[in-house]
Amino acid sequence: MAADSTLLLSLVEEFVSGLQDSKAKETATCVKDGQFTILQLVEALGLSLTSSQPHTRARGVQLLSDVLHDCYGGLTEREVEVLIAFFENRLKDHYVITPPVLQGLRALTKSTVLPPGSAVSMLRSLFQDVHVQVILTKTCVFLFNVSAELKGLGADFVFGFVQSMDGERDPRNLLLAFQIAKSIVRRGYDLGKFTEELFEVTSCYFPIDFSPPPNDPHGITREELIQMLRDALTGTPRFAEFLLPLIIEKLDSDVLSAKLDSLQTLIAGVSQYEHKDVAEFLEGLWASLRREVFQTSSEKIESAGLAALTALTSCLSRSVLHSDSEDSLSTFLDLVLKDCKHHLCEPDLKLVWPSAKLLQAACSASNRASHIITDAVMPSLVEQYNSRAQVKDSVFLAFRPSLCSMVFSALTETDSSLQITATSVLTSLAQQTGLLLDSDVELAVDHLTRLLLTEEDDKVRSALLSSSILPIILCFYFSVYPFFKCTHTNAHYLHRGQVRHVRCLSALAAVSTQPSVVQESTPVLLEVLSSAHTGNLSGKTAVIDDTSPGPQSISNCEGSSGGRSPLLEEVVLSAMVPVISTSCSRLQPTLAGQTALRAVSLFLDGDVSFLPDNSFPSNIQLLKQGDSWSQSQMVCLLLGCVCSLPRIVEVPRIDDLMAELEEMSCTCSHPLSYTSAAKCFAGLVNKRALGDCLDSLIQRTMERVCGELDSASSSVRTQAFTLMIWVAKALLLRYHPLFTTLTDKLFSLLDDADLGPAAADGFRLLMSESTDILNRGCHADVRIMYRQRFFSENSAKLVQGFNAAPQEKKPNYLKALSNIVNKLPKQVQVTELPALLSLLLEALSCPDQGVQLSTLSCLEPVLVDPPPALIQQLEALVSRLLALTSSPVMSVRIASLRCIHAISCFPEHEVLPFRTRVLRALARPLDDRKRLVRRGAVRARAEW
């Protein structure tokens, strides 16, 4: 016991006085192993905590906080209570002690035995004793983790928040402050008598005029601030009496961005309001909206003004009328009709079209509004037609034959610029109503079809697809359709048929951007899929551009009688996933629920009854590997379906589904199958509601995964690792507390003999944007700045792990660091990289060429404005860069030359000693066989 006490005192002394940060990790390990308790640590820190030197007291608190960060899970409720009281008292100490105190409080909030009322106590201490710039960050943590207790504070919490936010100017804190304000109003906090104060302290920033500086290290954008502030201002009808006058005022601004922001905020606000919230402001709102449409100089402002009128009319249409209440909708539409109706009878005036647009916008808001406006407007329009009927012929009508002849002649020329211009002219002629005859349209379609199928110039084909209007394109669909069925057997014609086939598919996909077009193109594309599946299509097509959404497309993938269907190829299945995902992400709630039910019943129960003309066996088991992976790989289509549905859609039988997905991901031997199962499992984890059910699910899964990973003889370690890394990404994106458990496991795998390189690559997956899952387009729970947060919490672990790792494992740490840093915003890289310079220099010597390239790309922006630490390492940096100019990889040679070029701009007295050496080394890349390398060498040599 005495030995343990001596060890503890030694660790404390080395951390506090010796400034050895690594001793915190050793202390935490001892606490976990039971050698001593947290309270014994506090006792051992006694002299440090009572020192007369603030920095000594700060180091003592820092050690305690660092240990708590790793050991909070083993605390009892009484220990947590004592520690909270200790930290709250430390908040009154010197300002240098505040950061480690906040770190300790943050660790305690993660405890599962947090005493009732402690969150409120901590928050009050923060409001009272801490500077605003750190209050907001910590308040945000409390707000989302223990909001139930904070809600009980009522108006006291609102008052404290208003005080803490007042006068804030830092964009980082403003973004968090707006997020907190949004949560306050949307989660029903009692605002008490501070409603107006809360509105004022947030609305003073409206409209946002922030522009991030070129070297902003935090990556905060103006759009993020605008959206978060808008969500806060429009989150409750109680703000309506303050917000609507503010919007009317801001619409008088001469700044177009302020007008646009005000109109979009009005649209968001009235979607939450009732008629009583806007009744007293109708005249002012209408006057502003009318002016923005009648006198606008911007199409964006006009469109936003019309959308705002529709939203406002829709709000009034939702009112429930009583015998003694005023009909706000009729009152408002009377204003609209009074100012617009008479302009419709004066077609020579310039206000006829704006008036018509305003009436259409109001009319489209609701069935009731359409009746009121139609009843008022139609009689005068009918009368005007009967009394003033006139038809104006197109001014081009007399020149139609010569114009068409000229355009069609130009389309047959070989000059690409002439063909592009003729296409543009033809499109303009087609937009003139009644100008072209049917025979002209048919001839135009023939020319466009010929060019698209035979022209080799990409610019011409691009012009054809982008310039043709919808009627011509629709005719084009059916005119080229026969080319889909190429029946030639001659090899030359067969090749031409395949080329035309691919071009037709590409054209259909390119123009399928509008619902009306998709309705026409989808049957054609489905027939192509069916032909490929049954073997009726000549040649094998590797490009599938579109398909129908949802489980029905699965029925087309089952093997055909004529051999293996090309739709079972991995490249084709993978191409179908984003199509299904995009379609399902935009489904309305009712249809989305039906889709989820059918998909789950298909994959869990083998229910194929809703799939027409399918060839599935009656006992199909798509989530079982069985004897063939041709069925198990279908799970990628399930991934595209259920993981892209809106979060409000409840996936049926989700526990059973996730159990099957976990089993497949841990036992299946087919890469596409187990990877897709792992991604599907992670996608569902990301959207699942917080609570004990989710926590227990994650813990059970991790026990199984860690069991496989810890067994060197396990045959499914790769599968277990794949599941772990995708679940880690799902939790990272939503800031789930259990993510740290997965992080620690991933770091430990960097030392693994087999999985070390895969673990290093796993960091790239964590930091990268996923295209098919776990992104905002799939309605995933993605928090802001998650990359920056991950880096700030884990960069020290990488450095420590690298220093402690044996030489043969160090490349894994370098690769992991490179993968993390390379995905950070450039502004953050510039700020953080100097602290990691020694590792980056090591990375330049790493034999992995991918690590070399990503490290060079990280270094380049830092070299533009080099920090002192980098100049001090100039000898090592220049040596490594010159060595890389002879790399076998061209991209590495080019990147190293760019860095050498940047170094030439360093202070002259620093780089002059290297001049002769650099010029001699640049002689070799000057003779490089690649032109881009030679160009980079010339630029660098000229500067040196």
Coordinates of C-alpha atoms in Angstrom, one line a residue, residues 33-354:
D33 CA -6.5 -1.0 -12.3
G34 CA -7.6 -0.2 -8.8
Q35 CA -4.2 0.8 -7.4
F36 CA -5.7 3.9 -6.0
T37 CA -9.0 5.9 -6.2
I38 CA -10.0 9.2 -7.6
L39 CA -10.4 10.6 -4.1
Q40 CA -7.0 9.4 -3.1
L41 CA -5.7 11.3 -6.1
V42 CA -7.4 14.4 -4.9
E43 CA -5.7 14.0 -1.5
A44 CA -2.3 13.5 -3.2
L45 CA -2.9 16.7 -5.1
G46 CA -3.4 18.6 -1.8
L47 CA -0.2 20.7 -1.9
S48 CA -0.6 21.4 -5.6
L49 CA -4.1 22.6 -5.2
T50 CA -3.2 24.9 -2.3
S51 CA -0.1 26.3 -3.8
S52 CA 0.3 30.1 -4.0
Q53 CA 1.2 29.9 -7.7
P54 CA -1.8 29.9 -10.0
H55 CA 0.0 27.8 -12.7
T56 CA 0.8 25.1 -10.1
R57 CA -2.8 24.9 -9.1
A58 CA -3.8 24.8 -12.7
R59 CA -1.5 21.8 -13.3
G60 CA -3.0 20.0 -10.4
V61 CA -6.6 20.5 -11.6
Q62 CA -5.4 19.5 -15.1
L63 CA -4.1 16.2 -13.9
L64 CA -7.4 15.5 -12.1
S65 CA -9.4 16.4 -15.2
D66 CA -7.3 14.3 -17.5
V67 CA -7.7 11.3 -15.3
L68 CA -11.5 11.8 -15.1
H69 CA -11.7 12.0 -18.8
D70 CA -10.6 8.3 -18.9
C71 CA -12.1 7.1 -15.6
Y72 CA -15.5 8.8 -15.3
G73 CA -17.3 5.5 -15.9
G74 CA -16.1 4.0 -12.6
L75 CA -17.3 6.8 -10.3
T76 CA -20.0 6.4 -7.7
E77 CA -22.8 9.0 -7.4
R78 CA -21.2 10.3 -4.1
E79 CA -17.8 10.7 -5.8
V80 CA -19.4 12.6 -8.7
E81 CA -21.2 14.9 -6.2
V82 CA -18.0 15.7 -4.3
L83 CA -16.0 16.3 -7.5
I84 CA -18.7 18.6 -8.9
A85 CA -18.6 20.7 -5.7
F86 CA -14.8 20.8 -5.9
F87 CA -14.8 22.0 -9.5
E88 CA -17.5 24.6 -8.9
N89 CA -15.4 26.0 -6.2
R90 CA -12.4 26.1 -8.4
L91 CA -14.3 28.3 -10.9
K92 CA -13.9 31.2 -8.5
D93 CA -10.1 30.8 -8.6
H94 CA -7.6 32.4 -11.0
Y95 CA -8.6 32.5 -14.7
V96 CA -5.7 30.2 -15.8
I97 CA -7.4 27.4 -13.8
T98 CA -10.8 27.8 -15.6
P99 CA -10.0 25.7 -18.7
P100 CA -9.0 22.5 -16.8
V101 CA -11.9 23.0 -14.5
L102 CA -14.3 23.0 -17.5
Q103 CA -12.6 20.0 -18.9
G104 CA -13.3 18.2 -15.6
L105 CA -16.9 19.2 -15.5
R106 CA -17.4 18.0 -19.0
A107 CA -16.0 14.6 -18.1
L108 CA -18.4 14.4 -15.2
T109 CA -21.4 15.2 -17.3
K110 CA -20.7 11.9 -19.2
S111 CA -21.2 9.9 -16.0
T112 CA -24.2 7.6 -15.8
V113 CA -24.6 8.4 -12.1
L114 CA -24.9 12.2 -12.4
P115 CA -26.8 13.3 -9.2
P116 CA -30.1 14.9 -9.7
G117 CA -29.9 18.7 -9.8
S118 CA -26.1 18.7 -10.5
A119 CA -26.5 19.9 -14.1
V120 CA -28.5 22.9 -12.9
S121 CA -25.8 23.6 -10.2
M122 CA -23.0 23.5 -12.7
L123 CA -24.8 25.7 -15.2
R124 CA -25.4 28.4 -12.5
S125 CA -21.8 28.3 -11.6
L126 CA -20.8 28.7 -15.2
F127 CA -23.1 31.7 -15.7
Q128 CA -21.8 33.3 -12.5
D129 CA -18.1 32.7 -12.7
V130 CA -16.9 32.0 -16.3
H131 CA -16.2 34.3 -19.2
V132 CA -18.7 34.2 -22.0
Q133 CA -16.5 32.7 -24.7
V134 CA -16.2 29.4 -22.9
I135 CA -19.7 29.5 -21.3
L136 CA -21.4 29.0 -24.7
T137 CA -19.5 25.9 -25.6
K138 CA -20.1 24.2 -22.2
T139 CA -23.7 25.4 -22.0
C140 CA -24.3 23.8 -25.4
V141 CA -23.0 20.5 -24.0
F142 CA -25.2 20.7 -21.0
L143 CA -28.2 21.7 -23.0
F144 CA -28.1 18.7 -25.3
N145 CA -27.0 16.1 -22.7
V146 CA -29.1 17.1 -19.6
S147 CA -31.8 19.3 -21.1
A148 CA -34.6 17.9 -18.9
E149 CA -33.0 19.4 -15.8
L150 CA -32.3 22.7 -17.5
K151 CA -35.8 23.0 -18.7
G152 CA -36.8 23.0 -15.0
L153 CA -34.9 26.2 -14.5
G154 CA -37.4 28.0 -16.7
A155 CA -36.9 31.8 -17.1
D156 CA -33.8 31.7 -14.9
F157 CA -31.9 29.8 -17.5
V158 CA -33.1 32.1 -20.3
F159 CA -32.0 35.1 -18.3
G160 CA -28.5 33.6 -17.7
F161 CA -28.2 32.7 -21.4
V162 CA -29.2 36.2 -22.5
Q163 CA -26.6 37.7 -20.3
S164 CA -23.9 35.4 -21.5
M165 CA -24.7 36.0 -25.2
D166 CA -25.0 39.8 -25.0
G167 CA -22.4 41.5 -27.1
E168 CA -20.8 38.3 -28.5
R169 CA -18.9 38.8 -31.8
D170 CA -16.9 35.6 -32.2
P171 CA -18.5 33.6 -35.1
R172 CA -17.7 30.3 -33.3
N173 CA -19.6 31.3 -30.2
L174 CA -22.4 32.9 -32.3
L175 CA -23.0 29.7 -34.1
L176 CA -23.3 27.8 -30.8
A177 CA -25.4 30.6 -29.3
F178 CA -27.9 30.5 -32.1
Q179 CA -28.1 26.7 -31.8
I180 CA -28.8 27.1 -28.1
A181 CA -31.5 29.8 -28.7
K182 CA -33.1 27.5 -31.3
S183 CA -33.2 24.6 -28.8
I184 CA -34.7 26.9 -26.1
V185 CA -37.6 28.0 -28.2
R186 CA -38.2 24.7 -30.0
R187 CA -38.1 22.5 -26.9
G188 CA -40.6 24.6 -25.0
Y189 CA -38.5 26.3 -22.4
D190 CA -40.4 28.7 -20.2
L191 CA -39.3 32.1 -21.5
G192 CA -41.2 34.0 -18.8
K193 CA -40.8 37.7 -19.0
F194 CA -37.6 37.4 -21.0
T195 CA -39.2 36.6 -24.3
E196 CA -38.4 39.9 -25.9
E197 CA -34.9 40.0 -24.3
L198 CA -34.1 36.6 -25.9
F199 CA -35.4 37.8 -29.2
E200 CA -33.4 41.0 -29.0
V201 CA -30.2 39.4 -28.1
T202 CA -30.4 37.1 -31.2
S203 CA -32.1 39.4 -33.7
C204 CA -29.5 42.1 -33.3
Y205 CA -27.4 40.0 -35.7
F206 CA -30.1 39.8 -38.4
P207 CA -29.5 39.9 -41.2
I208 CA -26.1 38.2 -41.1
D209 CA -23.4 40.2 -42.9
F210 CA -20.4 38.1 -41.8
S211 CA -17.8 37.2 -44.4
P212 CA -15.1 34.7 -43.2
P213 CA -11.5 36.0 -43.6
P214 CA -9.3 34.2 -46.2
N215 CA -7.3 32.5 -43.5
D216 CA -10.2 31.6 -41.2
P217 CA -9.0 28.5 -39.3
H218 CA -12.5 27.5 -38.1
G219 CA -14.3 26.9 -41.4
I220 CA -17.5 28.7 -40.3
T221 CA -19.5 30.0 -43.3
R222 CA -22.0 32.8 -43.6
E223 CA -24.6 30.3 -44.8
E224 CA -24.3 28.3 -41.5
L225 CA -24.8 31.4 -39.4
I226 CA -27.8 32.5 -41.5
Q227 CA -29.6 29.2 -41.2
M228 CA -29.0 28.7 -37.5
L229 CA -30.1 32.3 -36.7
R230 CA -33.2 31.8 -38.9
D231 CA -34.1 28.6 -37.1
A232 CA -33.8 30.5 -33.8
L233 CA -35.9 33.5 -34.8
T234 CA -38.7 31.4 -36.4
G235 CA -38.8 28.6 -33.8
T236 CA -41.7 29.9 -31.8
P237 CA -44.9 32.0 -32.6
R238 CA -44.1 34.0 -29.5
F239 CA -41.5 35.9 -31.5
A240 CA -43.9 36.8 -34.3
E241 CA -44.8 40.2 -32.8
F242 CA -41.2 41.1 -32.8
L243 CA -39.9 39.4 -35.9
L244 CA -42.6 40.5 -38.4
P245 CA -42.0 44.3 -37.9
L246 CA -38.2 43.6 -38.1
I247 CA -38.7 41.9 -41.4
I248 CA -40.8 44.7 -42.8
E249 CA -38.1 47.1 -41.7
K250 CA -35.2 45.1 -43.3
L251 CA -37.1 44.8 -46.6
D252 CA -36.6 48.5 -47.0
S253 CA -32.9 47.9 -47.2
D254 CA -31.0 48.5 -50.4
V255 CA -28.8 45.5 -49.9
L256 CA -30.1 42.6 -52.0
S257 CA -28.7 39.9 -49.6
A258 CA -30.6 41.5 -46.7
K259 CA -33.8 41.5 -48.7
L260 CA -33.4 37.9 -49.7
D261 CA -32.6 36.8 -46.2
S262 CA -35.6 38.7 -44.8
L263 CA -38.0 37.0 -47.3
Q264 CA -36.6 33.5 -46.7
T265 CA -37.0 34.1 -42.9
L266 CA -40.5 35.3 -43.4
I267 CA -41.3 32.1 -45.3
A268 CA -39.8 30.0 -42.5
G269 CA -41.7 32.0 -39.9
V270 CA -45.2 32.0 -41.2
S271 CA -45.0 28.2 -41.8
Q272 CA -45.0 28.0 -37.9
Y273 CA -47.6 30.7 -37.2
E274 CA -51.3 30.9 -37.0
H275 CA -53.5 33.7 -38.4
K276 CA -53.7 35.5 -35.1
D277 CA -49.9 35.8 -35.0
V278 CA -49.8 37.8 -38.3
A279 CA -53.1 39.5 -38.4
E280 CA -52.0 43.0 -37.3
F281 CA -49.1 43.0 -39.7
L282 CA -50.9 42.1 -42.9
E283 CA -51.0 45.5 -44.4
G284 CA -47.3 46.2 -43.8
L285 CA -46.3 42.7 -45.1
W286 CA -48.4 43.1 -48.2
A287 CA -47.0 46.5 -49.0
S288 CA -43.4 45.1 -48.7
L289 CA -44.1 42.0 -50.8
R290 CA -45.9 44.0 -53.5
R291 CA -43.0 46.4 -53.8
E292 CA -40.5 43.6 -54.1
V293 CA -42.4 42.1 -57.1
F294 CA -43.6 45.3 -58.8
Q295 CA -40.2 47.1 -58.5
T296 CA -37.7 44.3 -58.3
S297 CA -34.4 44.4 -60.1
S298 CA -33.5 40.8 -59.2
E299 CA -35.1 37.5 -60.2
K300 CA -34.1 35.9 -56.9
I301 CA -35.9 38.7 -54.9
E302 CA -38.9 38.4 -57.1
S303 CA -39.1 34.6 -56.7
A304 CA -38.6 34.9 -53.0
G305 CA -41.3 37.6 -52.7
L306 CA -43.8 35.4 -54.5
A307 CA -42.9 32.4 -52.4
A308 CA -43.3 34.5 -49.3
L309 CA -46.8 35.6 -50.5
T310 CA -47.8 31.9 -51.0
A311 CA -46.5 31.0 -47.5
L312 CA -48.3 33.9 -45.9
T313 CA -51.6 33.1 -47.7
S314 CA -51.2 29.4 -46.7
C315 CA -50.8 30.5 -43.1
L316 CA -54.0 32.5 -43.2
S317 CA -55.8 29.6 -44.9
R318 CA -55.2 27.4 -42.0
S319 CA -57.3 29.6 -39.7
V320 CA -60.4 28.1 -38.1
L321 CA -63.4 30.6 -38.5
H322 CA -65.8 31.3 -35.7
S323 CA -69.0 33.2 -35.7
D324 CA -67.4 36.2 -34.0
S325 CA -64.0 36.1 -35.5
E326 CA -62.6 38.0 -38.5
D327 CA -61.7 36.1 -41.6
S328 CA -58.1 37.1 -41.9
L329 CA -57.7 35.3 -45.3
S330 CA -60.5 37.3 -46.9
T331 CA -59.2 40.5 -45.4
F332 CA -55.7 39.9 -46.8
L333 CA -56.9 38.8 -50.2
D334 CA -59.0 41.9 -50.5
L335 CA -55.8 43.9 -50.2
V336 CA -54.1 41.8 -52.9
L337 CA -57.1 42.0 -55.3
K338 CA -57.4 45.8 -54.7
D339 CA -53.9 46.4 -55.9
C340 CA -53.6 43.8 -58.6
K341 CA -57.0 43.1 -60.2
H342 CA -57.3 46.4 -62.1
H343 CA -53.8 45.9 -63.7
L344 CA -55.1 42.8 -65.5
C345 CA -57.5 44.9 -67.6
E346 CA -54.7 47.2 -68.8
P347 CA -52.5 44.8 -70.8
D348 CA -50.4 47.6 -72.3
L349 CA -49.0 48.6 -68.8
K350 CA -45.9 47.0 -67.4
L351 CA -47.6 45.9 -64.2
V352 CA -49.8 43.3 -65.8
W353 CA -47.3 40.5 -65.5
P354 CA -46.2 41.2 -61.9

